[in-house]
XYZ file of C-alpha atoms in Angstrom:
238
model
C 26.054 0.235 22.336
C 22.406 -0.868 22.102
C 21.549 -4.188 23.740
C 21.435 -7.259 21.536
C 18.379 -9.474 21.672
C 17.969 -13.035 20.540
C 15.318 -13.928 18.008
C 13.249 -15.607 20.740
C 13.365 -12.497 22.935
C 12.259 -10.240 20.110
C 9.399 -12.506 19.104
C 8.409 -12.888 22.722
C 7.991 -9.134 22.857
C 5.979 -8.996 19.610
C 3.477 -11.566 20.881
C 3.325 -9.901 24.303
C 2.664 -6.524 22.667
C -0.187 -7.913 20.591
C -1.694 -9.534 23.687
C -1.445 -6.239 25.600
C -3.142 -4.267 22.806
C -5.933 -6.830 22.600
C -6.494 -6.409 26.334
C -6.580 -2.632 25.934
C -9.162 -2.951 23.166
C -11.585 -4.530 25.631
C -12.282 -0.914 26.693
C -14.119 0.831 23.855
C -12.735 4.299 24.518
C -9.148 2.998 24.470
C -9.880 0.974 21.370
C -11.088 4.152 19.677
C -7.926 6.008 20.716
C -5.705 3.254 19.334
C -7.646 3.006 16.073
C -7.177 6.743 15.534
C -3.583 6.141 14.423
C -4.672 4.857 11.006
C -1.066 4.240 9.923
C -0.062 7.849 10.509
C 3.409 8.913 11.694
C 3.881 8.638 15.449
C 4.121 12.418 15.784
C 0.589 12.786 14.393
C -1.097 10.238 16.638
C 0.901 10.349 19.843
C -1.579 12.432 21.844
C -4.246 9.704 21.850
C -2.090 6.584 21.527
C 1.000 7.461 23.518
C -0.486 7.023 27.015
C -1.195 3.365 26.277
C 1.858 2.423 24.225
C 4.894 4.398 25.318
C 5.762 2.249 28.337
C 5.317 -0.941 26.335
C 7.620 0.007 23.468
C 10.127 2.454 24.975
C 12.903 -0.157 25.065
C 12.273 -1.704 21.651
C 12.515 1.015 19.029
C 10.502 0.691 15.784
C 7.908 3.061 17.220
C 5.932 3.486 14.023
C 5.695 -0.273 13.488
C 4.229 -0.670 16.976
C 1.802 2.236 16.543
C 0.630 0.969 13.151
C 0.058 -2.563 14.420
C -1.809 -1.255 17.464
C -4.105 0.760 15.194
C -4.626 -2.258 12.918
C -5.647 -4.420 15.862
C -8.026 -1.783 17.211
C -9.614 -1.345 13.785
C -10.628 -5.018 13.504
C -14.318 -5.664 14.002
C -13.786 -9.092 15.541
C -10.830 -9.648 17.826
C -9.438 -12.904 19.170
C -9.690 -11.753 22.796
C -13.463 -11.427 22.496
C -13.751 -15.205 22.210
C -10.844 -16.487 24.311
C -7.623 -15.244 25.950
C -4.927 -14.359 23.455
C -2.213 -16.862 22.664
C 0.143 -16.718 19.673
C -1.747 -19.617 18.104
C -5.065 -17.739 18.312
C -3.793 -15.045 15.978
C -4.419 -17.276 12.984
C -6.615 -20.273 12.045
C -5.569 -23.416 13.914
C -4.442 -26.479 11.931
C -6.841 -29.403 11.668
C -5.836 -32.965 10.762
C -2.950 -31.710 8.650
C -1.026 -28.496 8.068
C -3.534 -25.692 7.755
C -4.214 -24.484 4.235
C -2.305 -21.327 3.520
C 0.613 -21.900 5.855
C 3.787 -20.648 4.185
C 6.720 -22.988 3.879
C 8.984 -22.314 6.899
C 12.242 -20.602 6.039
C 15.499 -22.257 6.905
C 17.152 -21.238 10.139
C 19.780 -18.588 9.639
C 17.654 -16.856 6.983
C 18.320 -13.121 7.109
C 17.827 -11.142 10.330
C 15.180 -13.467 11.715
C 17.273 -16.240 13.174
C 20.322 -14.631 14.739
C 20.799 -12.184 17.601
C 20.617 -8.626 16.246
C 21.082 -5.099 17.571
C 17.616 -3.756 18.221
C 18.307 -0.061 17.973
C 18.880 2.598 20.610
C 17.396 1.885 23.989
C 16.066 -1.610 23.336
C 16.136 -4.147 26.123
C 15.016 -7.729 26.631
C 11.313 -8.302 27.097
C 10.073 -8.685 30.638
C 7.201 -10.732 31.982
C 5.943 -14.193 31.087
C 7.022 -15.650 27.777
C 4.313 -15.702 25.131
C 6.456 -16.330 22.059
C 7.921 -19.315 20.360
C 7.897 -21.639 23.383
C 4.095 -21.609 23.581
C 3.264 -21.454 19.877
C 2.084 -24.670 18.288
C 3.651 -23.819 14.961
C 7.130 -22.380 14.385
C 7.220 -18.632 13.793
C 7.997 -18.943 10.107
C 5.084 -21.357 9.682
C 2.731 -18.606 10.885
C 1.159 -16.568 8.075
C 2.817 -13.373 6.960
C 1.054 -10.658 4.961
C 1.567 -12.517 1.685
C -0.253 -15.572 3.042
C -3.163 -13.462 4.268
C -3.524 -11.735 0.895
C -3.520 -15.086 -0.901
C -6.279 -16.317 1.406
C -8.287 -13.186 0.615
C -8.098 -14.079 -3.079
C -8.727 -17.818 -2.730
C -11.342 -17.768 0.021
C -13.007 -14.360 -0.090
C -13.414 -13.447 -3.738
C -10.760 -10.759 -4.133
C -9.532 -10.356 -7.719
C -6.095 -11.921 -8.096
C -4.756 -9.432 -10.635
C -5.660 -6.562 -8.328
C -4.108 -8.263 -5.328
C -0.990 -9.035 -7.383
C -0.707 -5.318 -8.107
C -1.326 -4.357 -4.483
C 1.389 -6.686 -3.251
C 3.808 -5.520 -5.931
C 3.233 -1.911 -4.908
C 3.503 -2.548 -1.162
C 6.813 -4.385 -1.466
C 8.396 -1.442 -3.270
C 7.478 1.218 -0.723
C 9.554 2.813 2.007
C 8.074 2.840 5.504
C 6.520 6.341 5.295
C 4.512 5.219 2.257
C 3.945 1.604 3.303
C 2.202 2.197 6.630
C -0.814 4.245 5.395
C -1.256 1.916 2.390
C -1.117 -1.096 4.676
C -3.746 0.373 6.987
C -6.076 1.027 4.024
C -5.600 -2.512 2.732
C -6.187 -4.091 6.158
C -9.387 -2.073 6.583
C -10.548 -3.276 3.163
C -9.881 -6.907 4.117
C -11.677 -6.472 7.429
C -14.787 -4.992 5.815
C -15.093 -8.149 3.728
C -14.357 -10.533 6.618
C -11.246 -11.662 4.769
C -8.130 -13.356 6.159
C -7.111 -12.309 9.674
C -3.589 -10.952 9.978
C -1.053 -12.431 12.374
C -0.214 -9.111 13.991
C 2.914 -10.271 15.813
C 4.478 -11.574 12.599
C 3.497 -8.362 10.827
C 5.039 -6.311 13.648
C 8.363 -8.078 13.223
C 8.299 -7.506 9.466
C 7.496 -3.813 9.859
C 10.133 -3.385 12.574
C 12.780 -4.683 10.153
C 11.388 -3.058 6.997
C 13.830 -0.165 6.725
C 16.794 -2.454 7.467
C 15.885 -5.480 5.361
C 13.026 -4.581 3.028
C 14.183 -6.752 0.123
C 14.329 -9.900 2.265
C 10.944 -9.281 3.889
C 9.284 -8.322 0.605
C 10.599 -11.503 -0.992
C 9.066 -13.605 1.796
C 5.700 -11.879 1.348
C 5.697 -12.521 -2.396
C 6.877 -16.113 -2.013
C 4.230 -16.909 0.603
C 1.551 -15.245 -1.532
C 2.236 -17.235 -4.683
C 2.967 -20.497 -2.873
C -0.306 -20.236 -0.957
C -2.311 -19.459 -4.095
C -0.731 -22.383 -5.927
C -1.410 -24.745 -3.033
C -5.051 -23.696 -2.720
C -5.692 -23.959 -6.455
C -4.117 -27.424 -6.523
C -6.275 -28.614 -3.620
C -9.470 -27.355 -5.229
C -8.924 -29.237 -8.468
């Protein structure tokens, strides 16, 4: 039987993985190797990426989710670690005098696979090392932006056409993992070229890790966060 991890342990690993990849990207040659994945299947990018990732993900399954997120981080032109050490809170804009614009409404505890202990797949084990997850984050995990929030910010703050982003989100949420990952990489590169909303890579990693097991639930959260964020921004601007 595969080991069962708590939600906190899983999220601890996701934040720790993002922090590790950011550290790796401080070396340009490694950053280039990690960016070479471009959302491809693990079998097509393992030669360059595997030396840096295999030991960090061997006990957690969801290999393609980890490889895709690593390539997304390496592709970014401006990374959080270049300005300050990574913390979960540095993955997204910090709140000011009130809840930051664009924060999705936190889901209730017990919502889907996110808030109960779950089997993590063959070979998974609890994360080791210092905790970098929920205990150190200023905002609860579900108050951190998911992909839907980031896409809404791209529309509201960076001039992306809403009808096109509506269509992109609709398409993404219907795709299986083999089709989602390359599309997601292309979209993230497009956002990055226009200095649009930064992704919270740890939250995205969790969503991608669960995609094949709970796509409908995750897709619904992305859509809900997208439309709620757009509505909130439009209301504040009028």
